[in-house]
XYZ file of C-alpha atoms in Angstrom:
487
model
C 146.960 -18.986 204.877
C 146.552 -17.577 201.240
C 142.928 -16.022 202.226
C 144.834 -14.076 206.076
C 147.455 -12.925 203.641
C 145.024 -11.106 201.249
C 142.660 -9.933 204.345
C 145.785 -8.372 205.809
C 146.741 -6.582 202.199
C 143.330 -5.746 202.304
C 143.519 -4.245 205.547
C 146.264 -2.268 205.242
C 145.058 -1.001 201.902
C 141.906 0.347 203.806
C 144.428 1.349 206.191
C 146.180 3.381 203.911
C 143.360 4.560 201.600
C 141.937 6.072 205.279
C 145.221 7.922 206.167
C 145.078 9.280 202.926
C 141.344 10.644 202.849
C 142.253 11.872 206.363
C 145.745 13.731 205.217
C 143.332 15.220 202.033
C 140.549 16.314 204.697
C 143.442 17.872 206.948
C 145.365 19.722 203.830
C 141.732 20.321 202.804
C 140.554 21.813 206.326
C 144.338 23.789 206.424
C 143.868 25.233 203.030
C 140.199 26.165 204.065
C 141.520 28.176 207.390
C 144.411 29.612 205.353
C 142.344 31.251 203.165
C 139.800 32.333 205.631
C 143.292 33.786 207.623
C 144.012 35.301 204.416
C 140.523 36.827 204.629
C 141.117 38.133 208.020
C 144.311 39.324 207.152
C 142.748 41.158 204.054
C 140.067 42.781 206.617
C 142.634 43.916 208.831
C 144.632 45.717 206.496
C 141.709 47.017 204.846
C 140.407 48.287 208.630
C 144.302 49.200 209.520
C 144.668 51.630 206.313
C 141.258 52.942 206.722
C 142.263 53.806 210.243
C 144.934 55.178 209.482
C 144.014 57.515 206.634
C 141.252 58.431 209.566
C 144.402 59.172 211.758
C 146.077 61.101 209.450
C 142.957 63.419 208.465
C 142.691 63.454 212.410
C 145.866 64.988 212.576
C 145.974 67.686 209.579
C 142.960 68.609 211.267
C 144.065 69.202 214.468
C 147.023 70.826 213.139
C 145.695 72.937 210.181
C 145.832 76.288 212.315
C 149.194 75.771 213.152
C 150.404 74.509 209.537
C 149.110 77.780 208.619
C 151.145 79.470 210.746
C 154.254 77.182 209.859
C 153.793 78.150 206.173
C 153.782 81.497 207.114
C 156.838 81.616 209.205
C 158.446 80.029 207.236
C 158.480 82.189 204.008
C 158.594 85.109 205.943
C 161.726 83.434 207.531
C 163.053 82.563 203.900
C 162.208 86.630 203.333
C 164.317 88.157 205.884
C 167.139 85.981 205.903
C 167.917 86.736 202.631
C 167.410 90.373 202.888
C 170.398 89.653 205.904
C 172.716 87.854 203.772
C 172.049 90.092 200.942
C 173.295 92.997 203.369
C 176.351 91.105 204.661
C 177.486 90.613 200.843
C 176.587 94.670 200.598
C 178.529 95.921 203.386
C 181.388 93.249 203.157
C 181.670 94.617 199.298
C 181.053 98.772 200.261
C 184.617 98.411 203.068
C 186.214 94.728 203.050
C 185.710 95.143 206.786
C 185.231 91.781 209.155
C 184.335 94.368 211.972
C 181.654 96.348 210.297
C 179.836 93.400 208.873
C 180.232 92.280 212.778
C 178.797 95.353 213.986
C 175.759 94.858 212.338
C 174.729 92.162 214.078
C 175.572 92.942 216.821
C 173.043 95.455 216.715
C 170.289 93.833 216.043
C 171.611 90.768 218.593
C 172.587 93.442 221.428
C 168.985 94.478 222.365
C 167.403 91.625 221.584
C 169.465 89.783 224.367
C 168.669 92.427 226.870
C 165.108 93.103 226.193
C 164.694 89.433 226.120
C 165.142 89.180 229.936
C 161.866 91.533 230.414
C 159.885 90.729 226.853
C 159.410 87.072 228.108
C 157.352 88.417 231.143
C 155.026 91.234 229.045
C 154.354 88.916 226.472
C 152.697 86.703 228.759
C 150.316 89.082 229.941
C 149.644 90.478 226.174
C 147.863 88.998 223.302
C 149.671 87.070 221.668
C 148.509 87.289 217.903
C 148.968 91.636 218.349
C 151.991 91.335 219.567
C 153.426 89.184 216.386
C 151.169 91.425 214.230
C 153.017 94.336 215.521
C 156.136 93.144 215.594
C 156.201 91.895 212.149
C 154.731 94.937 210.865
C 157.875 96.744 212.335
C 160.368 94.467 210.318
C 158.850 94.853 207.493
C 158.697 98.949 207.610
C 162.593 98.457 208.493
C 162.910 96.527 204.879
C 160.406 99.203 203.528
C 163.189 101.579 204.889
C 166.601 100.003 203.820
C 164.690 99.812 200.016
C 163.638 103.377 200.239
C 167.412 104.590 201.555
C 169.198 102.403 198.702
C 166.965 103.687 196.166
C 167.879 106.798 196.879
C 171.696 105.947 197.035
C 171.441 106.628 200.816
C 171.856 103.217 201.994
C 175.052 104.065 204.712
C 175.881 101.243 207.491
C 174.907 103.789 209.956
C 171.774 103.769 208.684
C 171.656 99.364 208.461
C 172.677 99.887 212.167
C 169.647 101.861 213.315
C 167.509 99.884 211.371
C 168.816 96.347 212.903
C 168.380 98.166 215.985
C 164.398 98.543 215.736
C 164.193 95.132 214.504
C 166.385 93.561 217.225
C 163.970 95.194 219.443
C 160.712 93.458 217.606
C 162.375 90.372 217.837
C 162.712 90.253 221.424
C 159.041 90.362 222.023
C 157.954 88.479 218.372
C 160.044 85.515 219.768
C 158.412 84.283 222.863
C 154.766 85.227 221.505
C 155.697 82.611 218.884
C 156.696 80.260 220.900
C 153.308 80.511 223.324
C 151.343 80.775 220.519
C 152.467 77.288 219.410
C 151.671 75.914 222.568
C 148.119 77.172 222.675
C 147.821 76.183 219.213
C 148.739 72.593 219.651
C 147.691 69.571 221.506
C 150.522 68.270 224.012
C 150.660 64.813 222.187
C 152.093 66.600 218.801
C 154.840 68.804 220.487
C 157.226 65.996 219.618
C 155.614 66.378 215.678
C 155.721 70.307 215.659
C 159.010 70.582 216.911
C 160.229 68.008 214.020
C 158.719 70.857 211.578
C 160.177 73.947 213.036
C 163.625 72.165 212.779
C 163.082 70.691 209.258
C 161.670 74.858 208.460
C 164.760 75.954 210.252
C 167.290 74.023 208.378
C 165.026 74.365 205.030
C 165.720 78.291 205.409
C 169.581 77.547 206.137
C 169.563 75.356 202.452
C 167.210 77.821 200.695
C 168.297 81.462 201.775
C 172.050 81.804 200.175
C 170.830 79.595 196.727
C 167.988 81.972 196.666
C 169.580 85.214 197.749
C 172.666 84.632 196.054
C 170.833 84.133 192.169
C 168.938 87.213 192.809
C 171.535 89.548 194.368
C 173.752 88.245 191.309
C 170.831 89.025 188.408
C 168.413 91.481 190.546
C 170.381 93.324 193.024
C 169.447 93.938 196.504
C 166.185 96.105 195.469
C 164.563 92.447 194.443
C 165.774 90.452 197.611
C 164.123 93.615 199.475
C 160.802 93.211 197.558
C 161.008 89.472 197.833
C 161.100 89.770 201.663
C 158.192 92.530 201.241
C 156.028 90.035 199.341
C 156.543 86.845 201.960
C 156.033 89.378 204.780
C 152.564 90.119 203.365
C 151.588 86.374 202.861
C 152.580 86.033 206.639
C 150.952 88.947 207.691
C 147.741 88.109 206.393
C 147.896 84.308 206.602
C 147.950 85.227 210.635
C 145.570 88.016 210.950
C 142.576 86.351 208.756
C 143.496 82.617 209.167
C 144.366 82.016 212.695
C 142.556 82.551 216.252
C 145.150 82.563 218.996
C 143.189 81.109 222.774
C 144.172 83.863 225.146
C 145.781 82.372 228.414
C 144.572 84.918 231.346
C 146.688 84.409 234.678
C 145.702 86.476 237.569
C 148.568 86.072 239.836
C 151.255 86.916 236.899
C 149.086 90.174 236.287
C 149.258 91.181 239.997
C 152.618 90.766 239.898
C 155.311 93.392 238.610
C 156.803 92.229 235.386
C 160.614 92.764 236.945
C 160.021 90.674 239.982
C 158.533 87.425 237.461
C 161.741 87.679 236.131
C 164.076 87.447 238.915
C 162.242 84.566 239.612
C 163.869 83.188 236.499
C 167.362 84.332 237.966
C 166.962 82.916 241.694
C 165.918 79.134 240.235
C 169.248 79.549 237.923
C 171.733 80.520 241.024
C 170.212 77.423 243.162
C 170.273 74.549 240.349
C 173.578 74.460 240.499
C 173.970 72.025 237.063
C 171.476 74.191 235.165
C 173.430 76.924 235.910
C 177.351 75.675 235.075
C 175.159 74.381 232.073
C 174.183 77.615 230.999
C 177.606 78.966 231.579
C 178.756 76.086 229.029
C 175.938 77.122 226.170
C 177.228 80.861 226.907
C 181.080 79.427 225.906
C 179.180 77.746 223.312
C 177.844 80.874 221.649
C 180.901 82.766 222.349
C 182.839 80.544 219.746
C 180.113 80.264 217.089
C 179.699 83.897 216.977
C 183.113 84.645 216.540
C 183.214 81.697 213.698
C 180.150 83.187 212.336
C 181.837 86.367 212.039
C 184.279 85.189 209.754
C 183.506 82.253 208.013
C 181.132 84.272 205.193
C 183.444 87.257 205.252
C 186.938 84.871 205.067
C 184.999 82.893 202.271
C 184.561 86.120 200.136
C 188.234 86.999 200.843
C 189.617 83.765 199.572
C 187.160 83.401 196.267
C 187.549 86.953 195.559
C 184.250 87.614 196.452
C 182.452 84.678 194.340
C 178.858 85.045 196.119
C 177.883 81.412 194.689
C 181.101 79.495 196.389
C 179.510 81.152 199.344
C 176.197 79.927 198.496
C 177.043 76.785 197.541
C 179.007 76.650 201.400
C 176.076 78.064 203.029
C 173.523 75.863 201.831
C 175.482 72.983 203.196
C 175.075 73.662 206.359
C 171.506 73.509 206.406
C 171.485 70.263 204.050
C 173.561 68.423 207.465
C 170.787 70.278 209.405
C 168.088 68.808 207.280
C 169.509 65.237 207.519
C 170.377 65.541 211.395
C 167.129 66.798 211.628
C 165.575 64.028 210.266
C 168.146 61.698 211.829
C 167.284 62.273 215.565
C 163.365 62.260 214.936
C 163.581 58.570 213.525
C 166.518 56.898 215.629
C 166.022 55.776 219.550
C 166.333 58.782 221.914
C 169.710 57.915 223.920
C 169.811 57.839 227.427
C 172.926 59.348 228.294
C 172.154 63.562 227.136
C 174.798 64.837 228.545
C 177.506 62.678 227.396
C 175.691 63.220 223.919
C 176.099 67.092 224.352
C 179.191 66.942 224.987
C 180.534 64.679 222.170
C 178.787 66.185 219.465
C 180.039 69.598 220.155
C 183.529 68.967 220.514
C 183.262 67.046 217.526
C 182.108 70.194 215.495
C 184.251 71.840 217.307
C 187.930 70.271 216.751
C 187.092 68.962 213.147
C 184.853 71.555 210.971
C 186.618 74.932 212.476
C 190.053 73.417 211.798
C 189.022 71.742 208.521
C 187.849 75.592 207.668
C 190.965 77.120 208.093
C 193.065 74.773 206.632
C 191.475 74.170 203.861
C 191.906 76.543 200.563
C 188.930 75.623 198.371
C 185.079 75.532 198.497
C 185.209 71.596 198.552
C 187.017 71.218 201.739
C 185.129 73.681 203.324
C 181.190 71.781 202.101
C 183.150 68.778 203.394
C 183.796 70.940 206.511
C 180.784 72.249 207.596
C 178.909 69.287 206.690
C 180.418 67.086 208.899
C 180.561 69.314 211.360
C 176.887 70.456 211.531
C 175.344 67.041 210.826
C 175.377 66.041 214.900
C 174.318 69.430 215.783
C 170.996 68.709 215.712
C 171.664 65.992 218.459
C 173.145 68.395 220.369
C 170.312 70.687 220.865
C 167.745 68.250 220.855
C 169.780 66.620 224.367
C 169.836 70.310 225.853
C 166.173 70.878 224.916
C 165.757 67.336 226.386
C 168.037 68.345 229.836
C 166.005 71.868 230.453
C 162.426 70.846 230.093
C 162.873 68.062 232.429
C 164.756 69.609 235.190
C 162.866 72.745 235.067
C 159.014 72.790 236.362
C 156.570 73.006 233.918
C 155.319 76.208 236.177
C 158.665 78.126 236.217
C 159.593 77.547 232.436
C 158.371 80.521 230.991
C 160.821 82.761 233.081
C 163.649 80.665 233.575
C 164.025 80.095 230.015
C 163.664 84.090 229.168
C 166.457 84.341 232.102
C 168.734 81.619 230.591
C 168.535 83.510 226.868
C 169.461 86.376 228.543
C 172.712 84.694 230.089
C 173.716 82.370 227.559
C 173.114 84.838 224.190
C 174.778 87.431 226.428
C 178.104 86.433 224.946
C 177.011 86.751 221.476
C 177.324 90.425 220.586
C 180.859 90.021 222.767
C 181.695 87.368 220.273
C 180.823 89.509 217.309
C 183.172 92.469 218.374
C 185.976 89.733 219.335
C 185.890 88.222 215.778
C 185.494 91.738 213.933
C 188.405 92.788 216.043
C 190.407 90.078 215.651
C 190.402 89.746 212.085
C 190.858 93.138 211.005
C 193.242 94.663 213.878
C 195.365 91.467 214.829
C 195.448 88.188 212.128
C 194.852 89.675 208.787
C 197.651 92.406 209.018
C 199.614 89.237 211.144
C 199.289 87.158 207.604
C 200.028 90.147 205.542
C 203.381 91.256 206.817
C 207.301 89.195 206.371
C 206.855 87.847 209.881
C 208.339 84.545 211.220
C 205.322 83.253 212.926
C 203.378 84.474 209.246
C 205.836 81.974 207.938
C 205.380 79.110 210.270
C 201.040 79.745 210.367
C 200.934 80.172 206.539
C 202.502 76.254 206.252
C 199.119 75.663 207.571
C 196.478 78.166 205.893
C 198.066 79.616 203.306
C 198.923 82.973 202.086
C 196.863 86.202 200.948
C 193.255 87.792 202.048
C 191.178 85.469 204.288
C 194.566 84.103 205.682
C 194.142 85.716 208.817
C 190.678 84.736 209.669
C 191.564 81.234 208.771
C 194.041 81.051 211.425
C 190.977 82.129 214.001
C 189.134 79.295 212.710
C 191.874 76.987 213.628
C 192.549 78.586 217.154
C 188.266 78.656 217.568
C 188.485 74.535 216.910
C 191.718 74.527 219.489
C 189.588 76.425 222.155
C 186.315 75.090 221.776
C 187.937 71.910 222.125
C 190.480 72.688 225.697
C 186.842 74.200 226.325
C 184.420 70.775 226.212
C 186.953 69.142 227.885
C 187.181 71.378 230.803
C 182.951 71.755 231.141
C 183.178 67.958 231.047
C 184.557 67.299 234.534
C 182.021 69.324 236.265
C 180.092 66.828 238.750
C 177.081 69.142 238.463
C 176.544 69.314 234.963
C 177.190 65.960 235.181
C 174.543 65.064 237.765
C 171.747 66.157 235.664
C 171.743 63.154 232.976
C 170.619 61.409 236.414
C 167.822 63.555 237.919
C 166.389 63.712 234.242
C 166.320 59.796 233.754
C 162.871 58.836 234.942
């Protein structure tokens, strides 16, 4: 009995003692394949970051022309648009006038819209890289001019009239060679990527032109913002005619064909898409209020600082820091599926909060606030109509419809200029000068004094464009075209 007891400790001793080898040979044989997963893991990574340094060489490489031509737009960009908001400071300090400043560009917008409708079609058969060389050779003889005039204390808003003329007119044909030239330039699988840096240049300009602009028009004057736009033109200038090869695109049946008829092809596609067209309509109600808010927001700002340039700056710039972050914020986050209801929000948004916010408020805080809120979704908002148009219109037919749709929809530009010009000086600002009742009742809500008056069309703008959204919103056609563009 004694001797089964101690063969059955025995036993289960061995038992035990094999149970435990077995449990160290298991944690031994999983500690063995975790480190050789470790390995593999370490291989990977080592493979995955080696690829993808390959991938990203890949892709400066494939994209150095264009980057080139990025950089290059985008000083030049930076150039003029300070020279232009040097000028608006100019003229807005040479006559306090909302309606001359207005005039202005409306001059250089008026035949750019309505060479745009033909431009579109001669560019096409033209080379591309001449006609930008040209064109931006004409802009900068126009600054050459304006610094040559004001030099010579000659500088007369006639004259900035004339001049915005010419360069209205090198615009319209400077524009769509761009735009070709970018997609010759580029591989169809980094559209998506270029368009990400046009609108981070675009909104970079928008942050960089009044700080810039503003310090040197304060400690220079405008003969250095003139120079300054001379010295970025040249980098452009030679950056494209040394440093980049444009592919020429030859098409036959577009050269056979008379430039006028092309575009009336453009027109006829327009009148039978029914929801393009209403759409269209919409964008041209859409311009209508932010040129007559463009009008006035710089010029009310001066009124109501008494003319501090960097409150305007500071103002300014905000609007292309929500640009920048919108920007950013629709390349990263999930494309949504619903564009039109996303057009339609965002705008009427903008429209109802940062136009009223402008006019009601009194200082340069409110109105950052303002404006920064209001352009942060704008982004959204063009990427969905960008979105809508390229996939309702055939690839084919592009090219003219959209030179036929600029046409319609920046046709209300120039008549939103005159309107806010108009407006201001002829109707609200005397309105908020004089003893009248309604004065009484609007200046509860804006205030008293210069810049009163185009406060109150700020206000009314945010009313409108909001009655406006609202009414676009119920049209079955428009609204028909989230559906056919959902694939």
């Amino acid at each position: 009995m004694k001797k089964q007891i101690e063969n059955k400790i025995f036993n289960n001793v061995h038992i035990n003692n094999q149970s435990i080898n077995r449990k160290k040979t298991s944690n031994n044989g999983r500690s063995n394949k975790n480190q050789e997963d470790k390995k593999l893991n370490h291989q990977r990574t080592n493979r995955g970051d080696i690829s993808n340094r390959a991938s990203r060489r890949e892709v400066l490489g494939e994209l150095k022309t264009f980057t080139i031509l990025w950089l290059g737009q985008l000083l030049s960009g930076l150039g003029s648009n300070m020279t232009s908001f040097a000028l608006v400071i100019w003229a807005f300090s040479q006559r306090n006038s909302v309606m001359l400043t207005s005039i202005l560009a409306m001059s250089s917008q008026l035949p750019r819209i309505l060479l745009s409708f033909l431009a579109g079609s001669l560019v096409d058969r033209w080379n591309k890289k001449s006609v930008m060389l040209v064109a931006d050779t004409v802009a900068a003889l126009c600054s050459v001019s304006v610094l040559v005039l004001f030099c010579l204390s000659k500088l007369t808003l006639v004259n900035l009239c004339l001049i915005n003329v010419v360069i209205g007119i090198a615009q319209a044909f400077q524009t769509p060679a761009a735009s070709v030239a970018v997609s010759l330039l580029v591989n169809e699988k980094y559209y998506t990527r270029v368009s990400g840096m046009q609108s981070f240049s675009d909104a970079m300009m928008s942050v960089l032109t009044p700080i810039i602009a503003t310090t040197v028009y304060v400690f220079g004057g405008l003969k250095v913002v003139l120079a300054i736009d001379l010295i970025t033109f040249s980098f452009a200038f030679v950056s494209l005619a040394v440093f980049i090869k444009i592919p020429q695109m030859v098409q036959k049946s577009w050269r056979q064909a008379h430039p006028f008829k092309t575009c009336l092809e453009g027109m006829r596609y327009i009148k039978e898409q029914k929801g393009i067209f209403k759409l269209i309509l919409f964008m041209g109600f859409v311009n209508l209020i932010v040129a007559i808010y463009s009008s006035n927001l710089s010029t009310m700002i001066l009124a109501r600082t008494n003319h501090n340039n960097v409150q305007l700056g500071l103002v300014t710039s905000t609007i292309g820091v929500a640009g920048i972050i919108g920007s950013i914020a629709v390349s990263i986050k999930k494309p949504t599926k619903n564009h039109i209801s996303m057009i339609f929000n965002t705008i009427t948004f903008s429209f109802l909060v940062c136009n009223t916010l402008l006019g009601i408020g009194r200082n340069y805080y409110i109105w950052m606030v303002a404006v920064f809120v209001g352009n942060l979704f704008i982004p959204f908002f063009t990427a969905s109509v960008s979105y809508i148009m390229r996939t309702q219109v055939p690839m084919e037919l592009q090219g003219r419809v959209f030179s036929a749709r600029d046409t319609l929809q920046y046709m209300s530009i120039p008549i939103g200029y005159f309107l806010g010009g108009a407006l201001a000086d002829q109707v609200f600002e005397p309105l908020m000068l004089s003893d009248s009742k309604l004065a009484g009742y609007l200046s509860y809500l804006v205030g008293r004094g210069p810049g009163s008056g185009m406060a109150v069309i700020l206000v009314l703008l945010g009313i409108i464009g909001f009655i406006g959204c609202l009414l676009f919103r119920r049209s079955k056609d428009i609204r028909s075209l989230n559906k056919s563009s959902d694939f």
